[in-house]
Structure formats: C-alpha cells, structure tokens
Amino acid sequence: MDPLYDRLARELRECIVTGVYGAGERLPGVRTLSRTRGVSVATVLAAYRRLEDDVLIEARPRSGYYVRNRPTKAIPAPARSAPAAQPSPVTGQELVLSLVKASNDPAVVQFGAAVPDPSFLPVRTVERALARAARQHRNRAAAYAFPPGLPELRRQIARRMSAYGCATGADDVVITNGCQEALVLALRAVTRPGDVVAIESPTFYGLLQALDSLQLEALEIPTDPVDGLSLEALQLALERWPVRACIATPNFSNPLGYCMSESRKRRLLTLLGARGVPLIEDDIYGDLGFGPRRPPPCLALSEGTGAEVLYCASFSKTLSPGLRVGWLVPGHHQARVEYLKYVLNMASPTVPQLALADVLHSGGYERHLRTVRSDYARAVGRMIEAVTRHFPAGTRITQPAGGFVVWVELAPQVDSLRLAQLARAEGVSIAPGPIFSATQKYRNFMRLSCACPWHSDVETALARLGTLTANLSIG
Ligand SMILES: Cc1ncc(COP(=O)(O)O)c(C=O)c1O
C-alpha cells in the first residue's frame, strides 16, 4: 500500500491536471490542508515536495505553493502500458540503426534519437579540458587506463554520488564506454544466455538490443507515465517467472520521463531484495530533473532492503555523448566486471577521462547542470505546447519531470512506422513506438526528442508532422 503522502500527492495531481487548481493558482496552505484532510503537516509537506519534484507546483518564499504555468491540462498523458506478461526474445530492432544514423545528418530535423544538440552541451569547456589533458598529462594520456579506470575520475564520481546519498567510494566505480557498456557489463555479470530479465515497457531501445545480443528474454512489465514500473505487476511476474534481473530507470525514464517516488523506489527494492533479484539501475538522466532536488537513485535507498543494485550512468546527456564516458557501480560483482571490461576493450580512452575529471573537479559540471536543467525544462515545455497546437484531437503526451524526451500516443489507426517513413522523406526524424518494445508494441506511439534548438524550421517540421499524423488518422 502506498504511504499517505503518495496518495495525497496523487489526489492533488488529479486536481491540477483536471484544472480544479489552474496554472498560477495558489494551493491550500499546509496547515489548512492538514486540518481538512486529517493528516499531519509532515504528510502535506511530503505530498507538496513530491509535486514539486514532478514540476507541477512550485514553492514561493513566504507565500505558499502554486501551480506551475505549464499546459498540464491541454493533453492528457497516455495510460499505463499493458504489455503481454510473458518472457519473449527481442525482435524488430534492425530499424534502430537507420534512426541513429539519421542523427548525424545535419539536413534532418532531429526529433528521433535522444542526442542533445551541441547548443545544450558545454562544448567549449570540454574542448579546453581535452586540450589541457593532452598537454599536461602527455605520458599518462598515451597510456592505458586499465579497469577500473582513471583514479581521479573515479574519485570525482564517487564524491558526486555521495552528495546524493550513495555510500560509494572511488574503488567501487568502474569507468565504461558510456552507459550502454555499463548496462551490458551489468547484464553479463548477473545473467547467462536464456535468462529472463524484467524491464519497463516501453523502454530504451539500446537496452533491448543489449538483451538481444546477450540472448536474454525480456519480460515487459506494465509501466505508468507518472508512477513508473507497476510494482503489483512486477510482483506477479516474479512469482510466475524465473526472473534473473530487473532493469529500471527510476529517475526520468526514457521514453516515459517519470520519476518514481522514494516510497515506490523503496518498495521496488524490498520486492526484489526478498527474491534475491538484482536491480540494474540506469540513472543516466538522474542529474537532469526539472524540480528543485536531485532525486536519490535506488542505490542510495537500498540499505536495509536486502536488494542488490548495479548502478549505471554516464555523461552522455549532460556533457558530451561523443566522449563515451560512463560508469558502473557493480557492488560485489566488481572483480568480474573489471575482468569483463578488460576482455571487451582493455580500457576506456584515457584523454576523455582526464578531461572529465578536470571538468568535475573545477566545478564546471555543476555550473553547466544549473543552466542545462532549465534549458531542457523549457525545451520540453515548448514541445508539449507545440504538439498541443499542431496535432489532431485525441493525441496524448507525457509530462516528463526531467530529461528531454516526450512519449506521444496517436490515434489507434496511426502507424508510427509509416509516419516515420513519410517524415524522413521530408527531412524529419522521429522514433517510432515499436522500437521501444521487445515485441513491437506501441505502433501508434512515438518518442520525440526536445533537445534541438528551437527555430522556425523546427516549428514548421512539427506542424508538418502533425499534418502527416492527421492524414494517417483518416486513412
Ligand atoms: C536510458 C538510456 N540508457 C543508456 C543510454 C546509453 O547511453 P550512452 O550514450 O552513455 O552509452 C541511453 C542513450 O540514449 C539512454 O537513453
């Protein structure tokens, strides 16, 4: 059962989404709500904090809590997903390569791959750090940084992680080639070919390809765009199937964008801990929340739950996807993961590690985060507003609490694979729904990346996408 504050937060969210409390309006005072609902002041504060983290409300000093000026009422979010609850091999991922290749084509308007446009990245800061790294560390820059990776970068990462509640030391971190390699290494450490892995549905296609390449079966668990992975469905699945690992993105999942509440994160950990199923946590978007607080990852909440967490992340969405620097905190699989990493590619490139250690040490990372989080929030708000204007009635869209993608549900008769083809012929890329499912569900869904510079061409491209969608919906 969800705690009281979660239930109160859900009720208030409903009131905001249905317009009972409109944009810019003041919510009831904390003491008033505590009295009228018969709950403690701490419960009301926790519920308001949850809504702040979901970017639905904001606290104004000495004035109270207000509904944010976002078009929350304009289009509802898609309903909780309902995938078939049985394991299956991953199919239909061949399409993805053409999607990611399109992301390198400057002539294409990029709503497809979740790759930030350079205008969202601290390109100059990284460039200077790379030059400094090559100059100042000439000999080290030329040497391998064997697993677990460059000590000063691991120290910087551990320091950051401890600031958001993880008891992680530098020796617990393994540097990887991006988050993708971290996920693959984590999977290889805890599974064997043929094993069943529980995943969110819809989920990031790179993860599906990892499962496919390791010959693992995917068990797609229903997932809600606000609450995340359905714990009830997961519990049933764990009772029924021999699940060897569970993978989740509790902070700003791709593509749904939800942030799981702390109480649900704890319940997830307890559920998995009781059955000895490790959680592979993908926290790649964890630093990109729109709310006032950095949400703790499951790793920070795992003590006392009995759960084992293998934590994966990278700097690809914040600093530079091209540097290919990520990391894994593999817990007691450390030795095995270091060995697997060595076998796979011996080491991650040294110069990017030196450069990123420098960017973190100098405070450049935190400074960039302060601006980019609001840049992404604005970009997402703009996209939601534009989809509201340009797409036919009946379209639904998520209201992510962080990250930079939105998940869009189109009319049931619209085939997003066909839409992707038509759009591509006009120089626009989108990510069609079926690539986010092991079994090619979500045919009438698409994911849009909002991390593109907003100018008239982009607005025109989105309007055109809306027209193509309207044409497909009338057959
Ligand atoms: C949820 C998620 N995990 C992992 C990755 C892979 O990240 P990287 O580029 O750091 O390998 C991505 C990239 O889009 C992602 O969205």
Short mmCIF file of C-alpha atoms and ligand atoms in Angstrom, two decimals:
data_model
loop_
_atom_site.label_atom_id
_atom_site.label_comp_id
_atom_site.label_asym_id
_atom_site.label_seq_id
_atom_site.Cartn_x
_atom_site.Cartn_y
_atom_site.Cartn_z
CA MET A 1 0.00 0.00 0.00
CA ASP A 2 1.34 3.46 -0.90
CA PRO A 3 2.06 5.80 2.02
CA LEU A 4 -0.41 8.58 2.87
CA TYR A 5 1.64 11.36 1.29
CA ASP A 6 1.81 9.50 -2.03
CA ARG A 7 -1.97 9.12 -2.03
CA LEU A 8 -2.46 12.79 -1.15
CA ALA A 9 0.01 13.78 -3.90
CA ARG A 10 -1.94 11.67 -6.40
CA GLU A 11 -5.25 13.32 -5.43
CA LEU A 12 -3.74 16.80 -5.72
CA ARG A 13 -2.14 15.89 -9.07
CA GLU A 14 -5.56 14.85 -10.35
CA CYS A 15 -6.98 18.22 -9.21
CA ILE A 16 -4.22 20.06 -11.06
CA VAL A 17 -4.43 18.02 -14.26
CA THR A 18 -8.23 18.34 -14.41
CA GLY A 19 -7.98 22.10 -13.81
CA VAL A 20 -9.53 22.25 -10.33
CA TYR A 21 -6.40 24.24 -9.48
CA GLY A 22 -5.36 26.17 -12.60
CA ALA A 23 -1.91 27.34 -13.70
CA GLY A 24 -0.59 30.07 -11.41
CA GLU A 25 -3.19 29.43 -8.68
CA ARG A 26 -2.28 29.05 -5.02
CA LEU A 27 -2.84 25.65 -3.43
CA PRO A 28 -4.35 25.33 0.06
CA GLY A 29 -1.98 26.26 2.88
CA VAL A 30 -0.11 23.42 4.56
CA ARG A 31 -1.91 23.78 7.90
CA THR A 32 -5.32 24.17 6.27
CA LEU A 33 -4.83 21.02 4.21
CA SER A 34 -3.51 19.14 7.23
CA ARG A 35 -6.68 20.11 9.17
CA THR A 36 -9.21 19.45 6.38
CA ARG A 37 -7.65 16.11 5.38
CA GLY A 38 -6.94 14.97 8.93
CA VAL A 39 -3.29 14.26 8.13
CA SER A 40 -0.09 15.59 9.70
CA VAL A 41 1.69 18.72 8.47
CA ALA A 42 4.66 16.47 7.60
CA THR A 43 2.42 14.39 5.29
CA VAL A 44 1.18 17.51 3.48
CA LEU A 45 4.75 18.81 3.13
CA ALA A 46 5.90 15.44 1.75
CA ALA A 47 3.00 15.45 -0.77
CA TYR A 48 3.84 19.01 -1.88
CA ARG A 49 7.50 18.02 -2.18
CA ARG A 50 6.52 15.14 -4.45
CA LEU A 51 4.51 17.51 -6.69
CA GLU A 52 7.45 19.93 -6.73
CA ASP A 53 9.69 17.08 -7.92
CA ASP A 54 7.12 16.35 -10.63
CA VAL A 55 7.37 20.01 -11.64
CA LEU A 56 3.64 20.51 -11.20
CA ILE A 57 3.89 23.07 -8.41
CA GLU A 58 6.45 25.48 -7.01
CA ALA A 59 7.07 26.92 -3.56
CA ARG A 60 7.21 30.72 -3.34
CA PRO A 61 9.01 32.08 -0.28
CA ARG A 62 6.62 33.25 2.46
CA SER A 63 3.67 32.84 0.12
CA GLY A 64 2.88 29.14 -0.28
CA TYR A 65 2.64 26.56 -3.06
CA TYR A 66 1.46 27.49 -6.58
CA VAL A 67 0.53 25.51 -9.69
CA ARG A 68 3.23 25.98 -12.31
CA ASN A 69 2.45 27.67 -15.61
CA ARG A 70 2.58 24.55 -17.76
CA PRO A 71 -0.14 23.29 -20.09
CA THR A 72 -0.84 20.28 -17.88
CA LYS A 73 -4.49 20.38 -18.82
CA ALA A 74 -4.07 20.65 -22.57
CA ILE A 75 -3.46 16.98 -23.45
CA PRO A 76 -3.68 14.05 -21.05
CA ALA A 77 -0.84 11.57 -20.62
CA PRO A 78 -1.05 8.08 -22.15
CA ALA A 79 -2.49 5.41 -19.84
CA ARG A 80 -0.36 2.82 -18.07
CA SER A 81 1.05 0.35 -20.62
CA ALA A 82 -0.30 -3.19 -20.79
CA PRO A 83 2.27 -5.49 -22.41
CA ALA A 84 1.77 -9.27 -22.55
CA ALA A 85 3.09 -10.62 -19.27
CA GLN A 86 5.34 -13.36 -20.59
CA PRO A 87 9.02 -13.53 -21.45
CA SER A 88 9.99 -13.28 -25.09
CA PRO A 89 13.11 -12.76 -27.20
CA VAL A 90 13.67 -9.25 -28.53
CA THR A 91 12.68 -8.75 -32.16
CA GLY A 92 12.44 -5.93 -34.69
CA GLN A 93 15.43 -3.83 -33.63
CA GLU A 94 17.01 -3.60 -37.12
CA LEU A 95 15.28 -0.27 -37.70
CA VAL A 96 17.22 1.46 -34.97
CA LEU A 97 20.49 1.77 -36.85
CA SER A 98 18.91 3.90 -39.58
CA LEU A 99 17.37 6.08 -36.87
CA VAL A 100 20.68 6.69 -35.12
CA LYS A 101 22.49 7.25 -38.42
CA ALA A 102 19.94 9.96 -39.27
CA SER A 103 21.02 11.72 -36.07
CA ASN A 104 24.38 12.52 -37.72
CA ASP A 105 22.73 14.15 -40.75
CA PRO A 106 22.65 17.94 -40.34
CA ALA A 107 19.96 18.23 -43.03
CA VAL A 108 17.46 16.30 -40.87
CA VAL A 109 15.32 17.93 -38.15
CA GLN A 110 16.15 15.75 -35.17
CA PHE A 111 13.21 14.60 -33.07
CA GLY A 112 14.34 10.96 -33.33
CA ALA A 113 17.47 9.93 -31.42
CA ALA A 114 17.79 11.23 -27.84
CA VAL A 115 21.02 13.03 -28.64
CA PRO A 116 21.35 16.58 -27.29
CA ASP A 117 22.06 19.26 -29.87
CA PRO A 118 25.53 20.77 -29.15
CA SER A 119 23.80 24.00 -28.06
CA PHE A 120 22.75 22.10 -24.89
CA LEU A 121 26.30 20.93 -24.18
CA PRO A 122 29.30 22.80 -22.68
CA VAL A 123 31.30 22.29 -25.87
CA ARG A 124 33.95 24.96 -25.12
CA THR A 125 34.50 23.78 -21.54
CA VAL A 126 35.03 20.20 -22.70
CA GLU A 127 37.23 21.28 -25.59
CA ARG A 128 39.52 23.26 -23.25
CA ALA A 129 39.66 20.37 -20.77
CA LEU A 130 40.62 17.94 -23.55
CA ALA A 131 43.42 20.21 -24.74
CA ARG A 132 44.68 20.66 -21.15
CA ALA A 133 44.56 16.90 -20.53
CA ALA A 134 46.63 16.11 -23.61
CA ARG A 135 49.14 18.90 -22.82
CA GLN A 136 49.58 18.48 -19.08
CA HIS A 137 49.50 14.69 -18.89
CA ARG A 138 51.38 13.84 -22.05
CA ASN A 139 52.72 10.46 -20.90
CA ARG A 140 49.67 9.36 -18.94
CA ALA A 141 47.41 10.46 -21.80
CA ALA A 142 49.21 7.99 -24.05
CA ALA A 143 48.90 5.10 -21.59
CA TYR A 144 46.05 2.65 -20.95
CA ALA A 145 43.76 3.50 -18.03
CA PHE A 146 43.10 -0.17 -17.22
CA PRO A 147 39.92 -1.19 -15.37
CA PRO A 148 38.52 0.11 -13.12
CA GLY A 149 39.66 3.31 -14.90
CA LEU A 150 41.35 6.62 -14.10
CA PRO A 151 41.55 7.09 -10.29
CA GLU A 152 40.93 10.87 -10.29
CA LEU A 153 37.76 10.48 -12.37
CA ARG A 154 36.50 7.67 -10.13
CA ARG A 155 37.17 9.88 -7.10
CA GLN A 156 35.19 12.78 -8.60
CA ILE A 157 32.30 10.46 -9.50
CA ALA A 158 32.25 8.91 -6.01
CA ARG A 159 32.24 12.40 -4.45
CA ARG A 160 29.23 13.45 -6.54
CA MET A 161 27.39 10.22 -5.80
CA SER A 162 27.89 10.64 -2.06
CA ALA A 163 26.25 14.08 -2.35
CA TYR A 164 23.05 12.37 -3.47
CA GLY A 165 23.15 9.69 -0.81
CA CYS A 166 25.20 6.81 -2.22
CA ALA A 167 27.86 5.28 0.03
CA THR A 168 30.14 4.78 -2.97
CA GLY A 169 33.93 5.01 -2.85
CA ALA A 170 36.31 5.55 -5.76
CA ASP A 171 37.23 1.85 -5.70
CA ASP A 172 33.57 0.87 -6.21
CA VAL A 173 33.38 2.62 -9.60
CA VAL A 174 34.29 1.07 -12.98
CA ILE A 175 34.66 3.50 -15.89
CA THR A 176 32.91 2.34 -19.08
CA ASN A 177 32.38 3.45 -22.66
CA GLY A 178 29.09 5.20 -21.94
CA CYS A 179 26.06 3.94 -20.08
CA GLN A 180 25.38 1.38 -22.80
CA GLU A 181 28.55 -0.53 -21.95
CA ALA A 182 27.74 -0.24 -18.24
CA LEU A 183 24.35 -1.89 -18.90
CA VAL A 184 25.90 -4.67 -20.97
CA LEU A 185 28.59 -5.38 -18.35
CA ALA A 186 25.99 -5.39 -15.55
CA LEU A 187 23.82 -7.82 -17.51
CA ARG A 188 26.76 -10.06 -18.29
CA ALA A 189 27.74 -10.11 -14.63
CA VAL A 190 24.37 -11.35 -13.36
CA THR A 191 22.83 -13.37 -16.22
CA ARG A 192 23.52 -16.23 -18.62
CA PRO A 193 22.06 -16.69 -22.14
CA GLY A 194 18.42 -17.78 -21.96
CA ASP A 195 17.73 -15.99 -18.64
CA VAL A 196 14.66 -13.81 -18.16
CA VAL A 197 15.08 -10.09 -17.38
CA ALA A 198 12.18 -7.89 -16.20
CA ILE A 199 12.11 -4.48 -17.89
CA GLU A 200 9.94 -1.35 -18.02
CA SER A 201 7.64 -1.13 -21.02
CA PRO A 202 8.12 0.98 -23.08
CA THR A 203 11.88 1.08 -22.61
CA PHE A 204 15.08 2.46 -24.17
CA TYR A 205 15.84 0.52 -27.36
CA GLY A 206 19.58 0.24 -26.60
CA LEU A 207 18.65 -1.91 -23.65
CA LEU A 208 16.52 -4.17 -25.86
CA GLN A 209 19.46 -4.57 -28.23
CA ALA A 210 21.70 -5.46 -25.30
CA LEU A 211 19.22 -8.17 -24.23
CA ASP A 212 19.06 -9.43 -27.80
CA SER A 213 22.84 -9.61 -28.23
CA LEU A 214 23.21 -11.47 -24.91
CA GLN A 215 20.38 -13.88 -25.85
CA LEU A 216 18.27 -12.86 -22.88
CA GLU A 217 14.48 -12.94 -22.77
CA ALA A 218 12.60 -9.74 -22.00
CA LEU A 219 9.69 -9.74 -19.58
CA GLU A 220 7.89 -6.45 -20.23
CA ILE A 221 6.24 -5.04 -17.12
CA PRO A 222 3.34 -2.53 -17.35
CA THR A 223 4.65 0.97 -16.63
CA ASP A 224 2.79 4.15 -15.78
CA PRO A 225 3.88 7.55 -17.19
CA VAL A 226 3.59 9.10 -13.70
CA ASP A 227 4.26 6.34 -11.14
CA GLY A 228 6.64 4.18 -13.17
CA LEU A 229 7.06 0.40 -13.11
CA SER A 230 3.88 -1.28 -11.81
CA LEU A 231 5.01 -2.94 -8.59
CA GLU A 232 1.88 -5.08 -8.46
CA ALA A 233 2.52 -6.43 -11.97
CA LEU A 234 6.20 -6.92 -11.16
CA GLN A 235 5.31 -8.90 -8.03
CA LEU A 236 3.03 -11.22 -10.03
CA ALA A 237 5.71 -11.62 -12.70
CA LEU A 238 8.34 -12.51 -10.09
CA GLU A 239 6.01 -15.14 -8.64
CA ARG A 240 5.37 -16.65 -12.05
CA TRP A 241 8.68 -16.47 -13.94
CA PRO A 242 12.32 -17.25 -13.08
CA VAL A 243 13.46 -13.61 -13.32
CA ARG A 244 17.26 -13.24 -13.04
CA ALA A 245 17.47 -9.43 -13.03
CA CYS A 246 15.29 -6.35 -13.24
CA ILE A 247 16.35 -3.22 -15.15
CA ALA A 248 14.75 0.13 -14.41
CA THR A 249 15.32 3.85 -14.94
CA PRO A 250 13.55 5.22 -11.86
CA ASN A 251 14.76 8.82 -12.42
CA PHE A 252 13.29 10.28 -15.64
CA SER A 253 12.93 7.13 -17.66
CA ASN A 254 13.38 7.04 -21.41
CA PRO A 255 10.84 7.34 -23.04
CA LEU A 256 8.19 8.00 -20.31
CA GLY A 257 10.06 10.62 -18.28
CA TYR A 258 8.52 9.73 -14.89
CA CYS A 259 10.37 9.95 -11.61
CA MET A 260 9.42 7.20 -9.16
CA SER A 261 8.64 8.44 -5.66
CA GLU A 262 11.07 7.47 -2.89
CA SER A 263 8.47 5.24 -1.30
CA ARG A 264 7.93 3.35 -4.55
CA LYS A 265 11.69 3.05 -5.05
CA ARG A 266 11.92 1.51 -1.57
CA ARG A 267 9.05 -0.88 -2.33
CA LEU A 268 10.73 -1.90 -5.58
CA LEU A 269 13.97 -2.62 -3.69
CA THR A 270 12.17 -4.60 -0.98
CA LEU A 271 10.29 -6.63 -3.57
CA LEU A 272 13.46 -7.51 -5.45
CA GLY A 273 15.53 -7.96 -2.28
CA ALA A 274 13.06 -10.53 -0.91
CA ARG A 275 13.54 -12.67 -4.01
CA GLY A 276 17.26 -12.15 -4.48
CA VAL A 277 16.73 -10.47 -7.88
CA PRO A 278 19.39 -7.79 -8.57
CA LEU A 279 18.28 -4.37 -9.79
CA ILE A 280 20.28 -2.89 -12.67
CA GLU A 281 19.57 0.80 -12.23
CA ASP A 282 20.03 3.11 -15.21
CA ASP A 283 20.43 6.64 -13.80
CA ILE A 284 21.68 8.35 -16.95
CA TYR A 285 19.06 11.14 -16.64
CA GLY A 286 19.27 11.45 -12.82
CA ASP A 287 21.05 14.84 -12.93
CA LEU A 288 18.50 16.30 -15.34
CA GLY A 289 15.41 16.75 -13.17
CA PHE A 290 13.35 19.95 -13.51
CA GLY A 291 12.46 20.07 -9.82
CA PRO A 292 14.45 21.70 -7.02
CA ARG A 293 16.07 18.49 -5.71
CA ARG A 294 18.23 15.82 -7.34
CA PRO A 295 16.16 12.66 -6.70
CA PRO A 296 18.09 9.87 -4.98
CA PRO A 297 18.73 6.79 -7.08
CA CYS A 298 17.58 3.40 -5.77
CA LEU A 299 21.22 2.69 -4.86
CA ALA A 300 21.03 5.43 -2.21
CA LEU A 301 17.89 3.88 -0.69
CA SER A 302 18.89 0.23 -0.80
CA GLU A 303 20.32 -0.17 2.69
CA GLY A 304 18.17 -2.47 4.79
CA THR A 305 16.03 -3.60 1.85
CA GLY A 306 18.15 -6.66 1.06
CA ALA A 307 18.35 -5.58 -2.58
CA GLU A 308 21.49 -5.71 -4.66
CA VAL A 309 21.85 -2.72 -7.02
CA LEU A 310 24.20 -2.42 -10.01
CA TYR A 311 24.21 1.29 -10.79
CA CYS A 312 24.83 2.58 -14.36
CA ALA A 313 25.21 6.16 -15.62
CA SER A 314 27.18 8.37 -18.00
CA PHE A 315 27.95 11.94 -19.03
CA SER A 316 26.37 11.47 -22.47
CA LYS A 317 23.23 13.53 -21.78
CA THR A 318 24.95 16.22 -19.75
CA LEU A 319 28.48 16.88 -21.04
CA SER A 320 29.26 15.01 -24.24
CA PRO A 321 27.90 11.83 -25.87
CA GLY A 322 30.97 11.69 -28.13
CA LEU A 323 33.49 11.28 -25.29
CA ARG A 324 31.82 7.94 -24.45
CA VAL A 325 32.42 8.11 -20.71
CA GLY A 326 30.09 6.30 -18.35
CA TRP A 327 30.42 4.25 -15.21
CA LEU A 328 29.14 1.25 -13.34
CA VAL A 329 28.99 0.62 -9.59
CA PRO A 330 28.73 -3.18 -9.65
CA GLY A 331 28.68 -3.98 -5.91
CA HIS A 332 30.06 -7.42 -5.19
CA HIS A 333 30.47 -8.12 -8.92
CA GLN A 334 33.37 -5.66 -9.04
CA ALA A 335 36.11 -8.18 -9.87
CA ARG A 336 34.01 -9.93 -12.52
CA VAL A 337 33.02 -6.62 -14.14
CA GLU A 338 36.62 -5.37 -14.23
CA TYR A 339 37.62 -8.62 -15.92
CA LEU A 340 34.75 -8.43 -18.45
CA LYS A 341 35.58 -4.81 -19.23
CA TYR A 342 39.22 -5.73 -19.81
CA VAL A 343 38.26 -8.61 -22.13
CA LEU A 344 35.87 -6.41 -24.10
CA ASN A 345 38.14 -3.44 -24.88
CA MET A 346 41.01 -3.41 -22.34
CA ALA A 347 40.29 0.14 -21.18
CA SER A 348 38.26 3.25 -21.93
CA PRO A 349 40.21 6.02 -23.70
CA THR A 350 42.40 7.96 -21.26
CA VAL A 351 42.21 11.56 -22.53
CA PRO A 352 38.39 11.88 -22.13
CA GLN A 353 38.70 10.53 -18.59
CA LEU A 354 41.41 13.07 -17.71
CA ALA A 355 39.34 15.85 -19.25
CA LEU A 356 36.11 14.92 -17.44
CA ALA A 357 37.93 14.55 -14.11
CA ASP A 358 39.09 18.14 -14.67
CA VAL A 359 35.58 19.41 -15.57
CA LEU A 360 34.15 17.81 -12.42
CA HIS A 361 36.99 18.99 -10.17
CA SER A 362 36.77 22.59 -11.39
CA GLY A 363 33.02 22.83 -10.72
CA GLY A 364 32.30 23.11 -14.46
CA TYR A 365 29.88 20.20 -14.34
CA GLU A 366 27.72 21.63 -11.56
CA ARG A 367 27.71 25.05 -13.24
CA HIS A 368 26.56 23.51 -16.51
CA LEU A 369 23.86 21.44 -14.79
CA ARG A 370 22.39 24.58 -13.22
CA THR A 371 21.65 26.05 -16.65
CA VAL A 372 21.01 22.96 -18.74
CA ARG A 373 18.29 21.62 -16.44
CA SER A 374 16.18 24.71 -17.04
CA ASP A 375 17.11 24.69 -20.74
CA TYR A 376 15.77 21.14 -21.04
CA ALA A 377 12.67 22.02 -18.99
CA ARG A 378 11.95 24.91 -21.36
CA ALA A 379 12.58 22.74 -24.44
CA VAL A 380 10.17 20.07 -23.16
CA GLY A 381 7.52 22.68 -22.30
CA ARG A 382 7.86 24.19 -25.79
CA MET A 383 7.49 20.78 -27.43
CA ILE A 384 4.37 19.91 -25.40
CA GLU A 385 2.85 23.24 -26.24
CA ALA A 386 3.65 22.84 -29.98
CA VAL A 387 2.28 19.27 -30.11
CA THR A 388 -0.88 20.57 -28.41
CA ARG A 389 -1.26 23.13 -31.23
CA HIS A 390 -0.27 21.05 -34.25
CA PHE A 391 -1.55 17.52 -33.61
CA PRO A 392 -5.08 16.22 -34.06
CA ALA A 393 -7.52 15.91 -31.14
CA GLY A 394 -7.11 12.63 -29.27
CA THR A 395 -3.29 12.88 -29.17
CA ARG A 396 -1.84 12.22 -25.71
CA ILE A 397 1.57 13.25 -24.39
CA THR A 398 3.63 12.69 -21.27
CA GLN A 399 4.63 15.49 -18.91
CA PRO A 400 8.17 14.42 -18.01
CA ALA A 401 9.66 15.55 -14.73
CA GLY A 402 13.18 15.56 -16.19
CA GLY A 403 15.29 14.54 -19.19
CA PHE A 404 14.38 15.77 -22.65
CA VAL A 405 12.06 13.30 -24.39
CA VAL A 406 8.27 13.05 -24.61
CA TRP A 407 6.20 9.96 -25.41
CA VAL A 408 3.24 10.65 -27.66
CA GLU A 409 0.17 8.46 -28.17
CA LEU A 410 -1.54 8.94 -31.55
CA ALA A 411 -4.96 7.75 -32.71
CA PRO A 412 -5.11 3.91 -32.73
CA GLN A 413 -5.17 3.72 -36.54
CA VAL A 414 -1.93 5.74 -36.98
CA ASP A 415 1.07 3.54 -37.79
CA SER A 416 4.14 5.32 -36.43
CA LEU A 417 6.48 3.22 -38.61
CA ARG A 418 4.71 4.63 -41.68
CA LEU A 419 4.71 8.08 -40.11
CA ALA A 420 8.49 7.77 -39.54
CA GLN A 421 8.99 6.88 -43.25
CA LEU A 422 6.86 9.77 -44.50
CA ALA A 423 8.53 12.22 -42.13
CA ARG A 424 12.03 11.04 -43.05
CA ALA A 425 11.24 11.64 -46.74
CA GLU A 426 10.58 15.26 -45.71
CA GLY A 427 13.78 15.59 -43.67
CA VAL A 428 12.33 14.97 -40.19
CA SER A 429 13.25 12.09 -37.88
CA ILE A 430 11.09 10.61 -35.12
CA ALA A 431 11.50 7.47 -33.02
CA PRO A 432 8.54 5.16 -33.79
CA GLY A 433 6.89 3.33 -30.86
CA PRO A 434 7.63 -0.33 -31.78
CA ILE A 435 11.40 0.05 -31.25
CA PHE A 436 10.70 0.67 -27.54
CA SER A 437 9.21 -2.80 -27.12
CA ALA A 438 10.68 -6.32 -27.25
CA THR A 439 7.53 -7.43 -29.06
CA GLN A 440 7.00 -4.38 -31.28
CA LYS A 441 4.07 -2.92 -29.39
CA TYR A 442 3.22 0.78 -29.36
CA ARG A 443 2.53 1.00 -33.09
CA ASN A 444 0.53 4.19 -32.58
CA PHE A 445 3.14 5.85 -30.34
CA MET A 446 6.29 7.83 -30.99
CA ARG A 447 9.04 9.42 -28.94
CA LEU A 448 10.13 12.97 -29.68
CA SER A 449 13.44 14.39 -28.50
CA CYS A 450 13.11 18.01 -27.41
CA ALA A 451 16.87 18.72 -27.26
CA CYS A 452 17.00 20.58 -30.56
CA PRO A 453 17.47 24.33 -31.00
CA TRP A 454 14.02 25.85 -31.47
CA HIS A 455 13.70 27.93 -34.64
CA SER A 456 11.13 28.38 -37.38
CA ASP A 457 12.29 25.27 -39.33
CA VAL A 458 11.71 23.13 -36.26
CA GLU A 459 8.25 24.58 -35.67
CA THR A 460 7.44 24.01 -39.38
CA ALA A 461 8.71 20.41 -39.17
CA LEU A 462 6.49 19.74 -36.16
CA ALA A 463 3.48 21.29 -37.88
CA ARG A 464 4.15 19.04 -40.88
CA LEU A 465 4.39 16.02 -38.58
CA GLY A 466 1.00 16.99 -37.15
CA THR A 467 -0.48 17.16 -40.66
CA LEU A 468 1.00 13.77 -41.64
CA THR A 469 -0.45 12.30 -38.46
CA ALA A 470 -3.86 13.80 -39.19
CA ASN A 471 -3.75 12.35 -42.74
CA LEU A 472 -2.83 8.89 -41.44
CA SER A 473 -5.59 9.02 -38.86
CA ILE A 474 -8.24 9.44 -41.56
CA GLY A 475 -6.77 6.53 -43.56
C1 LIG B 1 18.04 5.30 -20.78
C2 LIG B 1 19.35 5.26 -21.51
N1 LIG B 1 20.31 4.44 -21.06
C3 LIG B 1 21.50 4.35 -21.69
C4 LIG B 1 21.78 5.10 -22.81
C5 LIG B 1 23.12 4.95 -23.49
O1 LIG B 1 23.93 6.00 -23.08
P1 LIG B 1 25.44 6.22 -23.56
O2 LIG B 1 25.38 7.07 -24.78
O3 LIG B 1 26.10 6.88 -22.40
O4 LIG B 1 26.03 4.87 -23.83
C6 LIG B 1 20.81 5.99 -23.30
C7 LIG B 1 21.07 6.78 -24.52
O5 LIG B 1 20.18 7.26 -25.19
C8 LIG B 1 19.57 6.07 -22.63
O6 LIG B 1 18.60 6.89 -23.05
#
